[in-house]
């Protein structure tokens, strides 16, 4: 260990003392026989407390020396004190991981022994440990918290089962539909050659993207390296799983998804960790899967909110994938039918190259997109009741003769919010001032905050007794469309029941954004995107980007224009996001959004963190912050419409409730200072908890929802 030199030699003396202590033979509590070789285990204790984000040394009893290897799970006694006879007294048992075996310890006193080796399975590999440490440092979190996300709970039955022997590498696949993209075949050839290309992929609309992901994985396996694919939901996982099985057969990849159950998921995770399979696909947590000799990381639809972990320290899949690829020298493929601003920045910086098709190819496979405004109501009375403009109604009526029609409704439920039918003033509860909503067709409106029924509501502004929906939910829309198109089956897909697929026969398929099922056969004959303004008017920095992603995701399920596929969006035609859909130009929209972020100094151009909690707690933490030069603090401001721990505090200004005493501040630093920001936030949080012992203030680095 190094010391600080000084004129009187004090630094050299301190260094000598430290080194002497370090070389001292470790001592264990009385009665414990130490292991002859490497008698000290450095353990990460599973306590996600910021002030304890460090390793602790324990003595290795001789009886455990064989099994207590780096990477295994152990039980240790943590806390308490050392008694007069050198025994550890008190303290609770905690799980932990051995990260290192050593000859000596920095701690001069007697070491408590390991209580138990839970399993000889080395689940925490050195690469996984380095990745988790990097993620914890980037997001101002603890290593223990990240490991809870990265390593699944142990299941003894799964560990006792042997994993099959790995199969030999498959042959390199043919380019297939990758030939539609400029440099697509070259990208696959580079993967098969063992290289590490980095690309942002703007996928063409249609059903081919799962097969294209599978070919990228196959090319990587053919080059003798492993592959990892992270997808936003189980439906996407199932599609890529089917594509991989069709291309490579059984036994070459593992599906890591929560719906498999704890034992089966752990069995599959072990098959990846042991090297039995060289490819893994799954949802959010799969980004940590210990794939051997990783050669490719694929993140599909990186703008989907499912990729942002709701658990501390709130990492985003895309950023973890980039950290991992840099650490392990792997190729990167960030793909989707849309493009995030972060992906656009990767292209602008030159870190990644674009994988996109020529405009002529896009026009051949994309549906026709038409825009209409809500005031253009159809002449049909039932269509007017369903809020369908004439163009949308006529398009749906014609398309239903050829196949199913998708209707995207940006709200779930019946009528989420009500307004005055005359002046459009928000309808509010007389008891608490909360927004009113309608639970059903014949039910009285109720308050969304306190649940009070309003039997005789009238508008305080104009005196009208008539209510109308600000935005109609999917169940109410289904009811109204059923009247507008009698004898046509109506199916709904939303949070309560998400459909994976629907038949290719004529039907109305109503879905909330993100829950659109895939239509069998050639796809939907048409799609109606209702209430476009509801997505565009969200008080969020990413409202336009998110609207484009959701619209393109739905529109990509529709048949090409040459086969009669049409998309009708009910929104202002001149809006930038609407034009991006009409031109099918997600890259152009992301580039303009990035330009605006640069002017505003918002992420991803800058690095930012949100600090949310009680007004006193936020002020306390900000007072302890030691920020790098040039940093600035925005706020604090009251949080509306969210819980005290919400990161962005975004919500409707009219319909959101102010959380009593809850505030949020944004801390912004220049590019290149993200590590310093995370370190400063972590240090301030530790100091605050140590000095005040107060409640934790929630910190989110690079929050995805900045209202």
XYZ file of C-alpha atoms in Angstrom:
707
model
C 0.000 0.000 0.000
C 1.326 3.453 -0.874
C 1.840 6.368 1.486
C 2.119 10.116 1.140
C 5.728 11.365 1.387
C 6.644 14.324 3.594
C 9.747 16.233 4.607
C 10.046 14.570 8.036
C 9.562 11.076 6.719
C 6.108 10.624 8.285
C 4.629 9.393 4.996
C 7.257 6.671 4.583
C 6.742 5.570 8.192
C 2.977 5.297 7.745
C 3.468 3.329 4.555
C 5.832 0.941 6.349
C 3.321 0.415 9.175
C 0.478 -0.246 6.733
C 2.551 -2.716 4.746
C 3.619 -4.496 7.938
C -0.009 -4.830 9.005
C -0.928 -6.076 5.536
C 1.777 -8.744 5.644
C 0.736 -9.882 9.123
C -0.644 -13.390 9.255
C -4.438 -13.226 9.509
C -6.018 -14.347 12.722
C -9.360 -16.034 13.100
C -11.700 -16.172 16.027
C -10.600 -18.627 18.720
C -11.255 -22.261 17.893
C -11.234 -21.822 14.092
C -8.574 -23.730 12.121
C -7.555 -21.574 9.173
C -7.012 -22.920 5.685
C -3.340 -23.550 5.005
C -3.431 -21.790 1.634
C -5.200 -18.462 0.985
C -6.851 -18.340 4.421
C -8.720 -15.068 3.773
C -11.909 -14.740 1.723
C -12.856 -11.284 0.533
C -16.658 -11.270 0.540
C -19.309 -9.027 -0.950
C -22.057 -9.047 1.671
C -25.554 -8.863 0.252
C -26.560 -5.653 2.031
C -27.580 -2.936 -0.430
C -26.550 -0.065 1.857
C -24.523 2.719 0.285
C -22.207 3.127 3.254
C -21.393 -0.607 3.130
C -20.642 -0.770 -0.593
C -17.292 -2.485 -0.044
C -15.734 -5.892 0.492
C -15.185 -7.517 3.902
C -12.538 -10.060 4.880
C -13.470 -13.356 6.527
C -11.402 -16.269 7.698
C -11.643 -19.469 5.661
C -11.879 -22.570 7.854
C -9.841 -25.493 6.577
C -13.023 -27.552 6.219
C -14.414 -25.014 3.702
C -11.200 -24.266 1.823
C -11.975 -26.549 -1.118
C -15.427 -25.130 -1.820
C -14.983 -21.459 -0.841
C -13.659 -20.387 -4.236
C -14.115 -16.980 -5.901
C -17.616 -16.646 -7.317
C -19.474 -18.970 -4.923
C -22.323 -18.037 -2.593
C -21.613 -18.067 1.132
C -23.289 -17.200 4.426
C -21.456 -14.866 6.777
C -22.175 -13.265 10.112
C -22.290 -9.505 9.695
C -22.314 -6.912 12.452
C -21.969 -7.595 16.153
C -18.592 -7.297 17.883
C -15.499 -9.276 18.802
C -15.620 -10.399 22.436
C -12.837 -10.694 24.986
C -11.861 -14.170 23.803
C -11.681 -13.230 20.143
C -15.067 -14.686 19.235
C -17.592 -12.869 17.076
C -20.631 -12.103 19.191
C -24.018 -11.106 17.809
C -24.636 -10.082 14.207
C -27.085 -11.577 11.758
C -26.362 -14.086 9.026
C -26.326 -12.687 5.496
C -25.744 -14.099 2.055
C -22.710 -13.014 0.114
C -20.289 -13.863 -2.673
C -16.613 -14.702 -2.391
C -14.851 -12.338 -4.784
C -11.235 -13.221 -3.931
C -9.063 -15.592 -1.881
C -6.015 -13.973 -0.255
C -3.005 -14.745 1.903
C -3.435 -11.629 4.034
C -5.945 -9.051 5.177
C -5.884 -5.296 5.645
C -7.802 -5.770 8.883
C -5.372 -6.264 11.833
C -7.870 -7.876 14.223
C -9.273 -11.403 14.332
C -11.442 -12.302 11.360
C -14.861 -13.881 11.689
C -15.023 -17.199 9.844
C -17.286 -18.004 6.939
C -20.462 -19.481 8.362
C -21.273 -21.700 5.402
C -20.623 -22.269 1.720
C -24.096 -22.356 0.212
C -23.034 -23.829 -3.096
C -19.780 -24.667 -4.901
C -21.242 -23.233 -8.136
C -19.171 -20.225 -9.293
C -22.008 -17.947 -10.342
C -20.172 -14.623 -10.000
C -17.532 -14.705 -12.717
C -14.800 -12.028 -12.833
C -16.375 -10.512 -15.975
C -19.815 -10.346 -14.383
C -18.331 -8.793 -11.243
C -16.563 -6.096 -13.282
C -19.751 -5.370 -15.221
C -21.855 -5.064 -12.066
C -19.260 -2.779 -10.507
C -19.283 -0.567 -13.608
C -23.107 -0.406 -13.583
C -23.179 0.464 -9.872
C -20.642 3.246 -10.390
C -22.462 4.657 -13.401
C -25.833 4.796 -11.650
C -24.632 5.874 -8.181
C -25.795 2.567 -6.705
C -24.413 -0.326 -4.714
C -22.801 -3.446 -6.079
C -25.138 -5.597 -3.962
C -28.206 -4.014 -5.578
C -26.867 -4.650 -9.084
C -26.033 -8.268 -8.242
C -29.633 -8.813 -7.197
C -30.610 -7.837 -10.736
C -27.812 -9.827 -12.390
C -27.707 -13.167 -10.536
C -30.984 -15.072 -10.139
C -31.862 -16.717 -6.821
C -30.315 -20.115 -6.235
C -32.311 -23.286 -6.771
C -30.579 -26.363 -5.373
C -32.455 -28.778 -7.607
C -31.339 -26.998 -10.768
C -27.727 -26.844 -9.581
C -27.677 -30.587 -8.955
C -28.577 -31.322 -12.583
C -25.731 -31.549 -15.107
C -25.875 -29.276 -18.123
C -25.555 -30.809 -21.607
C -22.355 -30.637 -23.602
C -22.129 -27.632 -25.947
C -22.810 -28.160 -29.633
C -20.178 -27.307 -32.246
C -20.479 -23.932 -34.019
C -23.103 -23.874 -36.781
C -22.271 -22.897 -40.357
C -22.457 -19.226 -41.261
C -25.995 -18.351 -42.392
C -26.982 -16.881 -45.724
C -27.789 -13.151 -45.613
C -31.474 -13.743 -46.326
C -33.533 -10.592 -45.802
C -30.419 -8.728 -44.586
C -29.751 -8.126 -48.291
C -32.452 -5.444 -48.157
C -30.138 -3.264 -46.032
C -27.063 -1.408 -47.183
C -24.087 -3.270 -45.688
C -26.382 -5.899 -44.156
C -24.512 -8.897 -45.657
C -21.195 -7.274 -44.733
C -22.370 -6.941 -41.129
C -23.146 -10.658 -40.929
C -19.830 -11.535 -42.552
C -17.993 -9.414 -40.008
C -19.735 -11.226 -37.157
C -18.925 -14.611 -38.662
C -15.289 -13.524 -38.988
C -15.037 -12.885 -35.252
C -14.960 -9.096 -35.532
C -16.883 -6.579 -33.410
C -18.886 -4.210 -35.628
C -21.155 -1.656 -33.932
C -24.392 -0.695 -35.665
C -27.670 1.137 -35.137
C -30.266 -0.784 -37.105
C -33.411 0.888 -38.455
C -35.494 -2.206 -39.162
C -37.932 -2.279 -42.042
C -41.632 -2.751 -41.268
C -42.999 -6.233 -41.518
C -42.552 -9.612 -39.822
C -38.937 -10.293 -40.853
C -37.036 -8.679 -37.977
C -37.025 -11.783 -35.680
C -35.464 -13.848 -38.477
C -32.899 -11.095 -39.053
C -31.955 -11.098 -35.366
C -31.633 -14.889 -35.539
C -29.254 -14.655 -38.522
C -27.069 -12.176 -36.644
C -26.902 -14.593 -33.715
C -26.141 -17.520 -36.014
C -23.334 -15.601 -37.701
C -21.795 -14.830 -34.317
C -21.985 -18.480 -33.231
C -20.435 -19.512 -36.524
C -17.481 -17.270 -35.663
C -16.942 -19.195 -32.438
C -18.296 -16.552 -30.054
C -21.417 -16.137 -27.938
C -24.437 -13.896 -28.495
C -26.952 -12.111 -26.284
C -30.326 -10.652 -27.329
C -32.395 -8.441 -25.005
C -36.025 -7.747 -25.933
C -38.727 -5.602 -24.309
C -41.387 -8.224 -23.589
C -42.269 -11.883 -23.651
C -44.072 -11.661 -26.991
C -40.920 -10.403 -28.714
C -38.882 -13.093 -26.935
C -41.239 -15.767 -28.243
C -40.883 -14.516 -31.819
C -37.073 -14.504 -31.718
C -37.075 -17.875 -29.946
C -39.160 -19.370 -32.758
C -36.873 -17.820 -35.375
C -33.748 -19.214 -33.694
C -35.269 -22.674 -33.408
C -36.210 -22.616 -37.057
C -32.737 -21.492 -38.139
C -30.455 -23.355 -35.708
C -32.576 -26.098 -34.182
C -32.653 -27.031 -30.505
C -29.867 -26.753 -27.963
C -27.986 -23.677 -29.144
C -29.708 -20.935 -27.159
C -31.432 -20.399 -23.829
C -34.520 -18.293 -23.183
C -34.201 -16.298 -19.939
C -37.666 -15.027 -19.069
C -39.474 -14.687 -15.757
C -42.513 -16.661 -16.930
C -40.411 -19.847 -17.040
C -40.531 -20.153 -13.235
C -37.620 -19.847 -10.785
C -36.244 -23.387 -11.142
C -36.435 -23.552 -14.921
C -35.050 -20.051 -15.361
C -32.126 -20.826 -13.058
C -31.509 -24.087 -14.935
C -31.308 -22.160 -18.197
C -29.125 -19.481 -16.614
C -26.715 -22.190 -15.413
C -26.563 -23.670 -18.919
C -25.333 -20.265 -20.114
C -22.933 -19.804 -17.189
C -21.450 -23.287 -17.666
C -21.004 -22.754 -21.405
C -23.494 -25.413 -22.480
C -25.221 -22.908 -24.747
C -23.485 -19.966 -26.350
C -26.500 -17.723 -26.956
C -29.108 -16.269 -24.613
C -32.255 -14.264 -25.275
C -34.607 -12.689 -22.791
C -36.076 -9.591 -21.247
C -34.415 -6.878 -19.153
C -32.419 -8.974 -16.666
C -30.934 -11.077 -19.480
C -28.494 -8.262 -20.273
C -26.391 -9.612 -17.387
C -26.472 -13.239 -18.617
C -22.926 -14.708 -18.288
C -22.508 -15.675 -21.943
C -19.082 -17.196 -22.556
C -16.769 -15.316 -24.945
C -19.420 -12.742 -25.795
C -19.269 -11.644 -29.425
C -22.585 -9.822 -29.979
C -25.095 -7.873 -27.886
C -28.455 -7.086 -29.497
C -30.927 -4.662 -27.920
C -34.257 -4.539 -29.732
C -36.482 -1.438 -29.418
C -34.190 0.332 -26.957
C -36.728 3.138 -26.505
C -39.282 0.800 -24.923
C -39.893 1.699 -21.280
C -39.543 -1.954 -20.280
C -35.784 -1.665 -20.773
C -35.508 0.733 -17.824
C -35.272 -1.246 -14.587
C -37.679 -0.076 -11.855
C -35.361 -1.356 -9.120
C -32.354 0.458 -7.670
C -30.061 1.642 -9.105
C -32.451 1.814 -12.123
C -30.085 0.829 -14.958
C -31.147 0.955 -18.598
C -30.535 -2.108 -20.769
C -28.984 -0.095 -23.586
C -26.379 1.503 -21.333
C -25.542 -1.799 -19.625
C -25.140 -3.411 -23.047
C -22.758 -0.674 -24.160
C -20.713 -1.021 -20.967
C -20.557 -4.760 -21.436
C -19.608 -4.614 -25.091
C -16.771 -2.197 -24.312
C -15.512 -4.431 -21.487
C -15.657 -7.687 -23.460
C -14.896 -6.434 -26.969
C -18.253 -7.533 -28.375
C -20.216 -6.314 -31.373
C -23.306 -4.185 -30.753
C -26.611 -4.077 -32.631
C -29.121 -1.496 -31.378
C -32.254 -2.103 -33.442
C -35.902 -1.202 -33.835
C -38.452 0.129 -36.270
C -37.865 3.518 -34.653
C -34.726 5.263 -33.388
C -33.992 6.825 -30.030
C -32.058 10.042 -29.552
C -29.368 8.030 -27.748
C -28.962 5.795 -30.797
C -28.783 8.867 -33.035
C -25.994 10.206 -30.861
C -24.060 6.946 -31.251
C -24.248 7.464 -35.008
C -23.336 11.145 -34.879
C -20.290 10.495 -32.710
C -19.062 7.807 -35.099
C -19.154 5.141 -32.378
C -21.637 3.107 -34.447
C -22.561 2.835 -38.126
C -26.090 2.888 -39.564
C -27.778 -0.247 -40.838
C -30.710 1.008 -42.915
C -32.458 0.325 -46.195
C -32.639 2.649 -49.179
C -35.685 4.934 -49.401
C -36.993 2.997 -52.394
C -36.983 -0.222 -50.352
C -38.754 1.517 -47.467
C -41.515 2.726 -49.785
C -42.011 -0.801 -51.126
C -42.594 -2.438 -47.735
C -44.224 0.373 -45.714
C -47.993 0.935 -45.620
C -49.621 4.081 -46.893
C -50.074 6.673 -44.141
C -52.917 9.227 -44.167
C -53.574 12.011 -41.672
C -56.951 13.362 -40.611
C -58.179 15.719 -37.910
C -60.810 14.880 -35.309
C -63.231 17.533 -36.611
C -63.696 15.672 -39.912
C -66.514 13.508 -38.540
C -68.163 10.798 -40.586
C -71.749 11.212 -41.751
C -72.680 7.840 -40.278
C -74.262 8.360 -36.835
C -72.630 5.277 -35.310
C -69.247 6.322 -36.689
C -69.675 9.780 -35.148
C -70.440 8.172 -31.797
C -67.206 6.221 -32.098
C -65.295 9.484 -32.786
C -64.214 8.241 -36.215
C -63.434 10.828 -38.897
C -64.911 10.000 -42.292
C -61.545 8.929 -43.785
C -60.866 6.581 -40.878
C -64.349 5.099 -41.019
C -64.234 4.533 -44.767
C -60.737 3.047 -44.560
C -61.792 0.626 -41.828
C -64.988 -0.369 -43.648
C -63.113 -1.190 -46.850
C -60.214 -2.937 -45.094
C -62.553 -5.188 -43.117
C -63.479 -6.883 -46.380
C -59.861 -8.063 -46.690
C -58.625 -8.746 -43.173
C -58.325 -7.470 -39.608
C -58.051 -3.774 -38.719
C -55.900 -2.578 -35.846
C -57.177 0.330 -33.745
C -54.627 1.893 -31.391
C -56.200 3.703 -28.432
C -53.745 5.556 -26.190
C -55.648 4.888 -22.968
C -56.863 1.794 -21.180
C -60.172 1.458 -19.355
C -63.481 3.069 -20.152
C -63.312 6.896 -20.000
C -60.154 7.847 -18.122
C -60.933 11.586 -17.781
C -64.038 13.763 -18.199
C -64.423 17.407 -19.215
C -67.314 19.812 -19.562
C -69.250 19.126 -22.741
C -69.617 22.857 -23.471
C -66.412 24.655 -22.421
C -64.026 21.660 -22.118
C -63.052 22.633 -18.557
C -61.728 19.634 -16.612
C -64.460 18.035 -14.499
C -63.348 17.958 -10.873
C -64.570 16.445 -7.627
C -66.266 18.887 -5.253
C -64.843 17.044 -2.236
C -61.121 17.045 -3.051
C -60.675 18.715 -6.450
C -59.547 15.523 -8.157
C -60.372 14.631 -11.785
C -63.584 12.771 -12.550
C -63.705 9.622 -14.636
C -66.461 7.309 -15.828
C -66.277 3.642 -14.743
C -68.984 2.496 -17.163
C -71.749 3.428 -19.574
C -74.530 3.816 -16.976
C -72.428 4.589 -13.906
C -72.130 7.995 -12.268
C -68.709 9.641 -12.610
C -66.322 9.061 -9.728
C -63.252 10.897 -8.463
C -59.950 9.324 -9.462
C -58.379 10.496 -6.186
C -60.909 9.907 -3.394
C -63.498 7.681 -5.115
C -66.480 9.948 -4.364
C -69.423 9.625 -6.771
C -70.733 12.827 -8.387
C -74.435 12.297 -8.973
C -75.372 15.904 -9.908
C -72.186 17.426 -11.297
C -72.262 20.791 -13.036
C -69.464 22.908 -14.491
C -68.323 25.733 -12.207
C -67.195 27.770 -15.238
C -70.240 27.733 -17.515
C -72.908 25.900 -15.513
C -73.353 23.081 -18.045
C -74.517 19.698 -16.778
C -73.150 17.803 -19.805
C -69.912 15.766 -19.626
C -67.742 14.394 -22.397
C -64.575 12.301 -22.513
C -61.244 14.067 -22.789
C -59.743 10.804 -24.033
C -61.861 7.685 -24.428
C -60.389 4.425 -23.158
C -60.059 1.194 -25.064
C -63.112 -0.522 -23.521
C -65.402 2.393 -24.328
C -63.950 2.624 -27.840
C -64.557 -1.102 -28.343
C -68.175 -0.638 -27.307
C -68.690 2.260 -29.718
C -66.899 0.622 -32.646
C -69.018 -2.472 -32.154
C -72.041 -0.303 -32.876
C -70.355 1.394 -35.840
C -69.437 -1.961 -37.421
C -72.171 -4.444 -36.483
C -71.523 -8.164 -37.007
C -67.736 -7.568 -36.996
C -65.837 -9.340 -34.181
C -64.119 -6.949 -31.758
C -61.029 -8.057 -29.830
C -59.147 -6.019 -27.230
C -55.548 -6.207 -26.080
C -54.270 -4.220 -23.124
C -52.822 -4.449 -19.653
C -55.523 -6.785 -18.341
C -55.092 -9.257 -21.228
C -52.409 -8.829 -23.888
C -52.885 -10.881 -27.033
C -49.802 -12.251 -28.777
C -51.501 -12.962 -32.118
C -54.908 -12.653 -33.766
C -56.326 -14.543 -36.758
C -55.973 -13.011 -40.200
C -59.736 -12.905 -40.654
C -61.790 -9.676 -40.642
C -62.087 -8.232 -37.136
C -61.516 -5.021 -35.226
C -58.514 -5.366 -32.910
C -58.335 -2.613 -30.292
C -55.064 -2.258 -28.409
C -53.303 0.203 -26.170
C -49.819 1.294 -27.304
C -47.329 -1.518 -26.814
C -49.993 -4.236 -26.621
C -50.648 -4.610 -30.356
C -50.861 -8.303 -31.321
C -49.391 -9.654 -34.538
C -51.957 -10.549 -37.188
C -51.476 -13.941 -38.782
C -50.816 -14.097 -42.495
C -49.884 -10.956 -44.416
C -50.693 -8.646 -41.497
C -53.388 -6.080 -40.797
C -55.290 -4.670 -43.729
C -55.344 -1.251 -42.042
C -54.601 0.516 -38.775
C -56.340 3.465 -37.129
C -54.224 5.488 -34.691
C -56.727 7.443 -32.609
C -56.213 10.457 -30.341
C -52.718 11.190 -31.576
C -52.602 14.384 -29.560
C -52.818 12.361 -26.327
C -49.320 10.996 -26.968
C -47.883 14.208 -28.352
C -49.167 16.412 -25.509
C -47.622 14.402 -22.694
C -45.532 16.739 -20.461
C -42.347 14.811 -21.080
C -39.107 15.581 -22.872
C -39.506 12.364 -24.868
C -43.144 12.829 -25.874
C -42.430 13.202 -29.597
C -39.864 10.409 -29.668
C -42.188 8.080 -27.781
C -45.149 8.912 -30.039
C -43.135 8.095 -33.165
C -41.976 4.797 -31.660
C -45.479 3.713 -30.690
C -46.988 4.717 -34.039
C -44.279 3.034 -36.097
C -44.527 -0.118 -33.989
C -48.246 -0.374 -34.736
C -47.909 0.661 -38.387
C -45.166 -1.908 -39.000
C -47.765 -4.653 -38.444
C -49.788 -3.449 -41.448
C -49.398 -4.833 -44.970
C -47.326 -2.877 -47.513
C -49.043 -0.154 -49.507
C -48.779 -2.307 -52.622
C -50.994 -4.891 -50.930
C -53.552 -2.303 -49.829
C -52.175 -1.630 -46.350
C -53.223 1.781 -45.008
C -52.600 3.609 -41.757
C -54.820 6.508 -40.704
C -53.603 8.704 -37.863
C -55.954 11.170 -36.176
C -53.597 14.043 -35.387
C -52.398 17.402 -36.644
C -50.682 16.712 -39.980
C -48.030 19.404 -39.498
C -46.639 17.999 -36.245
C -43.045 16.847 -36.577
C -43.740 13.408 -35.154
C -46.709 12.899 -37.477
C -44.587 13.830 -40.484
C -41.936 11.340 -39.385
C -44.613 8.644 -39.543
C -45.933 9.824 -42.917
C -42.442 9.815 -44.447
C -41.418 6.750 -42.434
C -38.284 8.563 -41.337
C -37.428 7.700 -37.709
C -33.751 8.530 -38.196
C -34.550 12.035 -39.416
C -36.859 12.657 -36.471
C -34.253 11.395 -33.990
C -31.633 13.665 -35.558
C -33.805 16.773 -35.179
C -34.626 15.806 -31.601
C -30.904 15.435 -30.917
C -30.262 18.921 -32.311
C -32.831 20.346 -29.903
C -31.322 18.455 -26.971
C -27.945 19.955 -27.810
C -29.417 23.461 -27.720
C -31.164 22.782 -24.413
C -28.203 20.874 -22.934
C -30.428 17.935 -22.109
C -29.552 14.193 -22.226
C -28.047 12.424 -24.000
C -25.853 15.407 -24.891
C -25.357 16.152 -21.195
C -25.542 13.843 -18.193
C -28.373 14.370 -15.757
C -29.713 12.938 -12.525
C -33.032 13.393 -10.769
C -33.199 13.719 -6.990
C -36.676 13.050 -5.567
C -37.943 12.954 -2.016
C -39.258 15.123 0.771
C -38.565 18.833 0.411
C -36.244 18.731 3.413
C -34.444 15.617 2.192
C -33.821 17.005 -1.290
C -32.516 20.293 0.110
C -30.324 18.392 2.561
C -28.748 16.236 -0.142
C -28.203 19.168 -2.502
C -26.425 20.999 0.308
C -23.974 18.099 0.696
C -23.273 17.723 -3.024
C -19.789 18.550 -4.265
C -20.414 18.844 -7.986
C -17.816 19.182 -10.747
C -17.187 22.596 -12.255
C -19.895 23.799 -14.623
C -22.656 21.690 -13.098
C -26.047 23.261 -12.497
C -29.139 22.364 -10.505
C -32.650 22.776 -11.933
C -35.289 23.127 -9.209
C -36.347 21.766 -6.842
C -39.974 21.783 -7.986
C -43.091 20.031 -6.641
C -43.801 16.555 -7.970
C -47.196 16.165 -9.646
C -49.088 12.987 -10.342
C -46.508 10.514 -9.026
C -45.359 8.775 -5.902
C -42.681 10.314 -3.752
C -40.050 8.202 -5.317
C -40.929 8.851 -8.941
C -37.981 9.938 -10.950
C -39.475 12.242 -13.420
C -42.555 13.465 -11.690
C -44.209 13.694 -15.057
C -47.937 13.768 -15.204
C -50.799 15.826 -16.410
C -50.600 19.336 -15.153
C -54.378 19.507 -15.053
C -55.086 16.040 -13.769
C -52.024 15.324 -11.598
C -52.070 15.645 -7.839
C -49.322 17.471 -6.045
C -47.671 15.066 -3.628
C -47.598 16.802 -0.254
C -44.051 17.973 0.477
C -42.475 15.914 -2.342
C -40.020 17.700 -4.604
C -37.648 16.881 -7.409
C -34.435 18.521 -8.570
C -32.441 17.853 -11.725
C -28.650 17.964 -11.582
C -26.918 18.451 -14.920
C -23.245 18.168 -15.892
C -21.316 18.443 -19.136
C -20.361 15.439 -21.283
C -17.478 13.503 -19.787
C -18.502 14.364 -16.217
C -21.055 11.602 -15.737
C -18.743 9.517 -13.534
C -17.996 12.536 -11.354
C -21.731 13.258 -11.025
C -22.528 9.686 -9.979
C -19.664 9.662 -7.462
C -20.754 13.002 -5.982
C -24.363 11.856 -5.611
C -23.310 8.613 -3.964
C -20.957 10.394 -1.556
C -23.628 12.934 -0.610
C -26.168 10.202 0.015
C -23.706 8.299 2.224
C -22.833 11.455 4.165
C -26.474 12.341 4.627
C -27.405 8.895 5.930
C -24.359 8.767 8.199
C -24.822 12.240 9.667
C -28.593 12.513 9.835
C -29.833 8.956 9.619
C -32.719 10.290 7.547
C -34.877 8.611 4.925
C -33.282 7.868 1.579
C -33.760 10.359 -1.230
C -34.280 8.582 -4.528
C -31.544 9.199 -7.096
C -31.866 8.276 -10.765
C -28.983 8.889 -13.127
C -30.093 9.625 -16.708
C -33.821 9.194 -15.987
C -35.908 8.245 -18.986
C -38.890 10.375 -17.953
C -38.003 14.033 -17.557
C -41.241 15.997 -17.343
